[in-house]
Structures are given as C-alpha cells and as structure tokens.
CSV table of C-alpha atoms and ligand atoms in Angstrom, one decimal:
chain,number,residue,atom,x,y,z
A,1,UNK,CA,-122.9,-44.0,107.6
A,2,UNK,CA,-122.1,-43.3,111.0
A,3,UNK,CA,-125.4,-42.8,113.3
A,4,UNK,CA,-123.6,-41.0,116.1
A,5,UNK,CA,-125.5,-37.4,116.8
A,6,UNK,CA,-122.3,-35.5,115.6
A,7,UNK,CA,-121.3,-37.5,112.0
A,8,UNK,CA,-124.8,-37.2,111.6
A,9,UNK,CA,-124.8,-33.4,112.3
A,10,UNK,CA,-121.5,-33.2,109.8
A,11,UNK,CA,-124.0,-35.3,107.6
A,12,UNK,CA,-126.1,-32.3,107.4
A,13,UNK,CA,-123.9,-29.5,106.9
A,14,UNK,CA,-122.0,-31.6,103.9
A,15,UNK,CA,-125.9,-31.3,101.9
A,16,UNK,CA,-124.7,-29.5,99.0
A,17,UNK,CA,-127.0,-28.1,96.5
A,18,UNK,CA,-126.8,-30.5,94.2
A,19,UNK,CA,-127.5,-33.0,97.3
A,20,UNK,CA,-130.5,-31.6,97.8
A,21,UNK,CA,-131.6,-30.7,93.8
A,22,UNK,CA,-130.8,-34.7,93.5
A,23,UNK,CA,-132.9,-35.4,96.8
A,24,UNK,CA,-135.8,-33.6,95.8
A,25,UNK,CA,-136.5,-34.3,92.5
A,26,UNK,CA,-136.2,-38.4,94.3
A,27,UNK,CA,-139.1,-37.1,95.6
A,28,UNK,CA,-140.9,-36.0,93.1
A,29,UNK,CA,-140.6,-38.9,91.3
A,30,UNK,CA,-142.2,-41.0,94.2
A,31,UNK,CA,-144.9,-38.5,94.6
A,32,UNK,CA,-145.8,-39.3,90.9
A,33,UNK,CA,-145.6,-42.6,91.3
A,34,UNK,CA,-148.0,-42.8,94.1
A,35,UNK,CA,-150.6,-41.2,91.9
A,36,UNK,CA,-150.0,-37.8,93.7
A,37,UNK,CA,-149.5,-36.5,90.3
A,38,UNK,CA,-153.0,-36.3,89.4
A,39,UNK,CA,-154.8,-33.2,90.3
A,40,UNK,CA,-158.9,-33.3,90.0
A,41,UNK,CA,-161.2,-30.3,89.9
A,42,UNK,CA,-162.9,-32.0,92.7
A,43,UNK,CA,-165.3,-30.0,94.9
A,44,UNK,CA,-166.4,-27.3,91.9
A,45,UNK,CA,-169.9,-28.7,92.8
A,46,UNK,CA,-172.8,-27.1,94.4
A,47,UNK,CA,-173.9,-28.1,98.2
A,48,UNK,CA,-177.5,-27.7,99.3
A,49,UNK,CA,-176.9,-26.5,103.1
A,50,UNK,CA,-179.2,-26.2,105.8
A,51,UNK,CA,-180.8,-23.0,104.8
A,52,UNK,CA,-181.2,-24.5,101.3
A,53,UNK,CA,-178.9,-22.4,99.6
A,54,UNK,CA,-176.7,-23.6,97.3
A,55,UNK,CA,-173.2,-23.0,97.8
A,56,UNK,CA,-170.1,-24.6,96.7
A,57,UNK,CA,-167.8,-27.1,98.4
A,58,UNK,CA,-164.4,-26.4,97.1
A,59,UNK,CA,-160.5,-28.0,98.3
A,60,UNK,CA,-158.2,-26.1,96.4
A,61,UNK,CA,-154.3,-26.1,96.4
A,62,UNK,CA,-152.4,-23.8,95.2
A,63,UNK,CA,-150.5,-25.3,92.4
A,64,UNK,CA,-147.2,-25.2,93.5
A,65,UNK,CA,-148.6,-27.4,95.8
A,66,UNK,CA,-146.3,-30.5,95.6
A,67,UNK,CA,-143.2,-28.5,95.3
A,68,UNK,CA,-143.5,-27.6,98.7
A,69,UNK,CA,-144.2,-30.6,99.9
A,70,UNK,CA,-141.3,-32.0,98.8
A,71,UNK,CA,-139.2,-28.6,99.8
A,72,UNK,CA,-140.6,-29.1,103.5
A,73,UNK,CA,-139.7,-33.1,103.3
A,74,UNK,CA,-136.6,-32.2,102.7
A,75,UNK,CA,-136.1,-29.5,105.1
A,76,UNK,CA,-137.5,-32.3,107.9
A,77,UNK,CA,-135.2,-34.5,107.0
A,78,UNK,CA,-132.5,-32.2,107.3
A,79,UNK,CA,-133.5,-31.4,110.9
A,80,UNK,CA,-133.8,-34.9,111.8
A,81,UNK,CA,-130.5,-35.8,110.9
A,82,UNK,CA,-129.0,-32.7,112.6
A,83,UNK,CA,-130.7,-33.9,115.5
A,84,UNK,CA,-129.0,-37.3,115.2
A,85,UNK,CA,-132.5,-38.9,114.6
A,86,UNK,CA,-131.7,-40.7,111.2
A,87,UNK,CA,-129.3,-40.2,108.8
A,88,UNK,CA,-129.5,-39.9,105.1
A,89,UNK,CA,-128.8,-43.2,104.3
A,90,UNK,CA,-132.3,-43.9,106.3
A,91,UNK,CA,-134.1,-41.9,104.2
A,92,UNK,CA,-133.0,-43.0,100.7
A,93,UNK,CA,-133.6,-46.8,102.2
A,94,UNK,CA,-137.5,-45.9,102.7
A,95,UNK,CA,-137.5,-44.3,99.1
A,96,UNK,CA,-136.1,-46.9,97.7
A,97,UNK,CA,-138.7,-49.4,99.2
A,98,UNK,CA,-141.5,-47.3,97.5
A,99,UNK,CA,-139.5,-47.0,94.5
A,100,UNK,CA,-139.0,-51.1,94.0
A,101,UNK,CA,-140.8,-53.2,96.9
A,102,UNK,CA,-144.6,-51.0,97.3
A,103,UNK,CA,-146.6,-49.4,94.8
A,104,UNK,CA,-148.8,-49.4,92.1
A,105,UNK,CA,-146.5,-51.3,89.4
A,106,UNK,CA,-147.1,-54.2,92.6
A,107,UNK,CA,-151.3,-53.4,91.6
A,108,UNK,CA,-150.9,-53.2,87.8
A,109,UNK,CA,-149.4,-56.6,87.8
A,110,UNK,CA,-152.0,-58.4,90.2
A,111,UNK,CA,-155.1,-56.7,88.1
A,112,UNK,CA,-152.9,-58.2,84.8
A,113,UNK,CA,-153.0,-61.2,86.1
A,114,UNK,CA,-156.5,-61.2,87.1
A,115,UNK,CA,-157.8,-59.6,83.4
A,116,UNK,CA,-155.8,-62.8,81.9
A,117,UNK,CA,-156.8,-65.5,84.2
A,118,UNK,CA,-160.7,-65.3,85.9
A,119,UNK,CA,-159.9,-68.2,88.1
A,120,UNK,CA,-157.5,-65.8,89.5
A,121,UNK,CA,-159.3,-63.3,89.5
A,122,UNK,CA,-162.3,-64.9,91.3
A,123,UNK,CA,-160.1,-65.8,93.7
A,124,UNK,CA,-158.5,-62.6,94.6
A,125,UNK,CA,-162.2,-61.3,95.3
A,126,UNK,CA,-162.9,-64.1,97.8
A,127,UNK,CA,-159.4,-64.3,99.2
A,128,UNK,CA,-157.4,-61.5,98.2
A,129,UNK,CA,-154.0,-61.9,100.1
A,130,UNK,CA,-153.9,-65.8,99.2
A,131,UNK,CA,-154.6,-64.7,95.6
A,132,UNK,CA,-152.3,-62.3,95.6
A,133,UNK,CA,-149.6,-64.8,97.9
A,134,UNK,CA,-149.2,-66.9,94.6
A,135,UNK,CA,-147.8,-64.1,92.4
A,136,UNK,CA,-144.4,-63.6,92.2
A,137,UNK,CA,-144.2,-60.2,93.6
A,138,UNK,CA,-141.9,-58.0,96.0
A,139,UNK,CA,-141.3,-58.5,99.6
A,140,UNK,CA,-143.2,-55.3,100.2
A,141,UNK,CA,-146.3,-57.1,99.6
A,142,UNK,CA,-146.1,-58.9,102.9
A,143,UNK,CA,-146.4,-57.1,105.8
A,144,UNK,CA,-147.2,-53.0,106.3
A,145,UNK,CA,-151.3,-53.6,105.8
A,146,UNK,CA,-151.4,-56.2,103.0
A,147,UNK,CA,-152.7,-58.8,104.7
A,148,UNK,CA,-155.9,-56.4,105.3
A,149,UNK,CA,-156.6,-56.1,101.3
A,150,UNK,CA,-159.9,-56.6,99.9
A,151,UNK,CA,-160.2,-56.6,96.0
A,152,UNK,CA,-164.0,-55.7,94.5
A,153,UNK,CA,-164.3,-56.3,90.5
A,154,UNK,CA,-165.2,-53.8,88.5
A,155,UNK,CA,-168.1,-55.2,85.9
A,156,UNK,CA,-170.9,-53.9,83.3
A,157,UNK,CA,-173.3,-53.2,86.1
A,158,UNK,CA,-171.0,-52.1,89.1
A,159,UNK,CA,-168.6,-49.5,89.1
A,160,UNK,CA,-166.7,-49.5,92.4
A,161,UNK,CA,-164.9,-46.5,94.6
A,162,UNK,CA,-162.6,-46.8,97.3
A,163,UNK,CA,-162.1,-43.5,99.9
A,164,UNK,CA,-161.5,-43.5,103.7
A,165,UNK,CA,-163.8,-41.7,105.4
A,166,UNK,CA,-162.4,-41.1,108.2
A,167,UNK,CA,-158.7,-40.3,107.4
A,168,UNK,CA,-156.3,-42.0,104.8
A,169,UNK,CA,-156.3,-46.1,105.0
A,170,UNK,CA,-155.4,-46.9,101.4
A,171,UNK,CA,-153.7,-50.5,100.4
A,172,UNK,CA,-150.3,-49.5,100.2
A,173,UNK,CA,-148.8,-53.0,99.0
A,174,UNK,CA,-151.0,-53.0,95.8
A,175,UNK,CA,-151.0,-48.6,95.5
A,176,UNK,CA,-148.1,-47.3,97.9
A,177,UNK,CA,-149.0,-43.6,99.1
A,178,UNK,CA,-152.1,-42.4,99.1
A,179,UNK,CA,-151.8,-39.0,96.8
A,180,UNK,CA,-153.1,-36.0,98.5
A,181,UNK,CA,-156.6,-35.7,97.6
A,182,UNK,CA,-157.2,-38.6,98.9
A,183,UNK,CA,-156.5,-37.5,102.2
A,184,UNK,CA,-158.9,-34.2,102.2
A,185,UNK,CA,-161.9,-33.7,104.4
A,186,UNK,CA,-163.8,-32.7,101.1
A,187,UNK,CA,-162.9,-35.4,99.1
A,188,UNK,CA,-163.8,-38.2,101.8
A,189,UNK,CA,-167.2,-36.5,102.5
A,190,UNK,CA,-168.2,-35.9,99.3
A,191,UNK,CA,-167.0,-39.3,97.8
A,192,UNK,CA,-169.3,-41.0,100.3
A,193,UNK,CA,-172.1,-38.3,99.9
A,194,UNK,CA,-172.4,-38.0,96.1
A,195,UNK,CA,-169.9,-40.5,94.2
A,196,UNK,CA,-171.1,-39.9,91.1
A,197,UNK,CA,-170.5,-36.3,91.3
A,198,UNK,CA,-167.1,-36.5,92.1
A,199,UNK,CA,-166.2,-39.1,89.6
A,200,UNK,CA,-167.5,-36.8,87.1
A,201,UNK,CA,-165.3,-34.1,88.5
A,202,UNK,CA,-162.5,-36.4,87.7
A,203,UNK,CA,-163.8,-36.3,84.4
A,204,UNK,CA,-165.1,-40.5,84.7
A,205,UNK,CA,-169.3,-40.4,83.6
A,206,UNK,CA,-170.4,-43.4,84.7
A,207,UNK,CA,-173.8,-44.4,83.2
A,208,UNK,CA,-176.6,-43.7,85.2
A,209,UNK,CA,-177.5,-47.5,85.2
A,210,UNK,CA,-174.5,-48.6,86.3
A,211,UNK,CA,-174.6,-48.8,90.6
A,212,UNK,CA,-171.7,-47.0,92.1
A,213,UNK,CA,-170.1,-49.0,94.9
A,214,UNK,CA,-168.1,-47.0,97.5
A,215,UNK,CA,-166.2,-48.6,99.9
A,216,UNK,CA,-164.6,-47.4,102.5
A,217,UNK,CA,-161.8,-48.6,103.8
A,218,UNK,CA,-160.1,-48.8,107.8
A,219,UNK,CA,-157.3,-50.4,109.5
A,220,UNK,CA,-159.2,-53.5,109.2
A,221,UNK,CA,-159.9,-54.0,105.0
A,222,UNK,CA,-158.0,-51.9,102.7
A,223,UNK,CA,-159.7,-51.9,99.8
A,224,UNK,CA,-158.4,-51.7,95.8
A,225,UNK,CA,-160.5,-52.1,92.5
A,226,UNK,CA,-160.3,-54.3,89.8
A,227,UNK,CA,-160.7,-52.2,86.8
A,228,UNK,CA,-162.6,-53.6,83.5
A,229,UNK,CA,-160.4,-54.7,81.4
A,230,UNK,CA,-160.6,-52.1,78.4
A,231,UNK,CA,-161.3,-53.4,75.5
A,232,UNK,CA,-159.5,-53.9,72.3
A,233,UNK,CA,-156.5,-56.0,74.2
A,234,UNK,CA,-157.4,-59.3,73.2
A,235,UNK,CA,-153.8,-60.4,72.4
A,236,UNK,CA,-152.1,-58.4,74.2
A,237,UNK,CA,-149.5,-59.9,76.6
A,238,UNK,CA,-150.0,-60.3,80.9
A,239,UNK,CA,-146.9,-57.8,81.2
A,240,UNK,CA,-148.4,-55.0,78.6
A,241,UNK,CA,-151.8,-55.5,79.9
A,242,UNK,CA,-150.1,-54.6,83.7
A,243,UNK,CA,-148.6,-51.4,81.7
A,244,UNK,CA,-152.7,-49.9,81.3
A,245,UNK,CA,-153.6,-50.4,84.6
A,246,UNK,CA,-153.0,-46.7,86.4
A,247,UNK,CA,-153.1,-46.2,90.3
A,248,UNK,CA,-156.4,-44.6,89.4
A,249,UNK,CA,-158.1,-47.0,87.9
A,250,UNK,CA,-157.5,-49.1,91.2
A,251,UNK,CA,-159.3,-46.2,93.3
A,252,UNK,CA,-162.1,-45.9,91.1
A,253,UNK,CA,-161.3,-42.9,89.9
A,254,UNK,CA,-160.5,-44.1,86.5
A,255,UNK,CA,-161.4,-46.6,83.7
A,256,UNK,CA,-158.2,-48.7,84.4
B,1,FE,FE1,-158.0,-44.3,107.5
C-alpha cells in the first residue's frame, strides 16, 4: 500500500463497514488478550481522610467502556491515515505483533517452564532476561522493555503484586498491554496503600499470614510474578501447564 498523502486519503474513504466491523472487533480481541477484559470492583472500599471521615474511593467506568475505546481507536486511525501519517497496512502490522510476537501466551510459557524446571526458575529470579534468553520464544521478547524484566516467585509465605505508581510501566514482552485499570490513579494509589484490600476486591483473599509484596515497577525494572503453581497438575505437560497461567496471575491479581 502506497504511503503517498493522497492513496492514503483514498485509503480512508474506501473503509467500508464491514472494514471497519472487521477492524474493530481485531481490536477487541487484542484488548482481551492483554487482560483488559477483566473488570474488578476495585475502589468500593472506604478511605479514612483527613477529617477522619470515612468516605469511599471509587474508579468507575461505564460499561460500555471498551467499546469506545476501540470505536475512538478506530476513528484515530482513520484520521491518521487521511492525514497521510500511516496507512492501514501500518496498523494491522502493530496488531499483528501483539497478536503473535508480545503478550501474555510469551508469560504463560516462561512461568511453565519455570513450574516444571526450579533450576529455571531460580534462574529467572536472579537473571531474568538470561533465563528467559534460553527459551525458544518470539522475537518480540527482545527489545521494547524486556531487557528491564524482573521476575519475583510467588511461594507459601509471599504473595507478590506488581503496579506502577507513577503511571503505567508493565513488562510488555512477558504481558503485552497493560489493561486499563492498571493505568488508573485509584488503582496505583491504593495498590501501594492497602494491597490487601484491593486484591480482595478482585475477589483474591490472601491469608493474613502470608506477606504481600508490591513492587513497583519504572522504566528501569519491569516487574512480572511467578504465580504458585496450583496444585493438582502433577502430570500435566509444560505446554498445558502454560495454558493455566492467566495475565493475572502474573500481576498478582490472581492465583495463576
Ligand atoms: Fe510507569
């Protein structure tokens, strides 16, 4: 496809509807895949503020919520290529990179791997991109932020969280695109201020003896959990193990 500012405004004008039906339900389906499917309750909780009275600390969306998101992606990407900026062909190539090269099914496999082999897995605690250098994984791993991930092991005693406090750094080799709730001010305040809270509100009680770990990550360490493995898959193959690992469970937000 022709990049020249005029094919590219015909490029626009020739979206049919089915173009754009097509289009974005592609999106859809990436948002779902980067976790941005899930929808917590978070911020139903009760905030003690200065005056001592208790009020809550809600983030609410309407429900609709991704819909529109994808309708306003789309109607950007229509701009831009009337403006000769890109062209469609650009923006199937970046989908397709999160749809094959960066995401969680990159994650699932590296916390198989590490629930099947603890030499591995030790490892990919200590040095996580060397770890993760010796698996047989997607070009997307190199590059874009992965050689800034830092994996922490869930165990019996430790349950671990990852947020960004202060906007939305998130391992993107291992998890691809952060989902939205991880990007709100609520979210990233509260998961730092009362983790336990919040994890509940994403309907994960974690024992009151078990220490919750929450790290936070920067343009410097981007960090992803190592879920437990859950019990009851002794037997089970590497590549079905990789299939009960959830983009979740690497934020902490789940079990696995
Ligand atoms: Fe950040």
């Amino acid at each position: 496809m022709s990049t020249h500012p005029e094919n590219s405004l015909q490029d626009s004008v020739n979206i049919t509807k089915d173009d754009a039906i097509t289009r974005l339900s592609r999106r859809k389906l990436l948002l779902a895949s980067s976790a941005a499917a899930v929808a917590p309750a978070i911020g139903g909780g009760l905030v003690k503020t200065a005056n001592a009275q208790q009020q809550p600390q809600r983030f609410e969306y309407p429900v609709d919520r991704e819909a529109r998101s994808a309708a306003r992606a789309l109607a950007l990407e229509a701009l831009l290529i009337e403006k000769g900026v890109i062209t469609g062909d650009t923006v199937d190539t970046v989908l397709s990179f999160f749809e094959t090269q960066m995401g969680p099914f990159n994650g699932a496999k590296v916390v198989a791997r590490a629930w099947v082999d603890p030499a591995f897995k030790q490892e990919l605690v200590k040095d996580t991109p060397a770890a993760i250098a010796k698996l047989d994984l997607p070009k997307g791993m190199a590059g874009a932020e992965g050689e800034h991930m830092r994996a922490v092991a869930n165990s019996p005693t430790v349950h671990n969280l990852i947020i960004c406090t202060l906007c939305s750094c998130y391992p993107w080799p291992v998890l691809g695109l952060p989902p939205y709730w991880y990007k709100d001010p609520t979210f990233r305040a509260r998961a730092a201020r009362e983790p336990r809270a919040v994890l509940n509100e994403f309907g994960l009680n974690i024992a009151p003896s078990v220490e919750i770990k929450t790290w936070d990550s920067s343009a410097q360490i981007r960090w992803f959990v190592i879920p437990e493995r859950p019990s009851g898959t002794d037997g089970i193959s590497e590549a079905e193990l990789a299939k009960l690992v959830t983009p979740e469970g690497m934020m902490g937000v789940a079990r696995a």
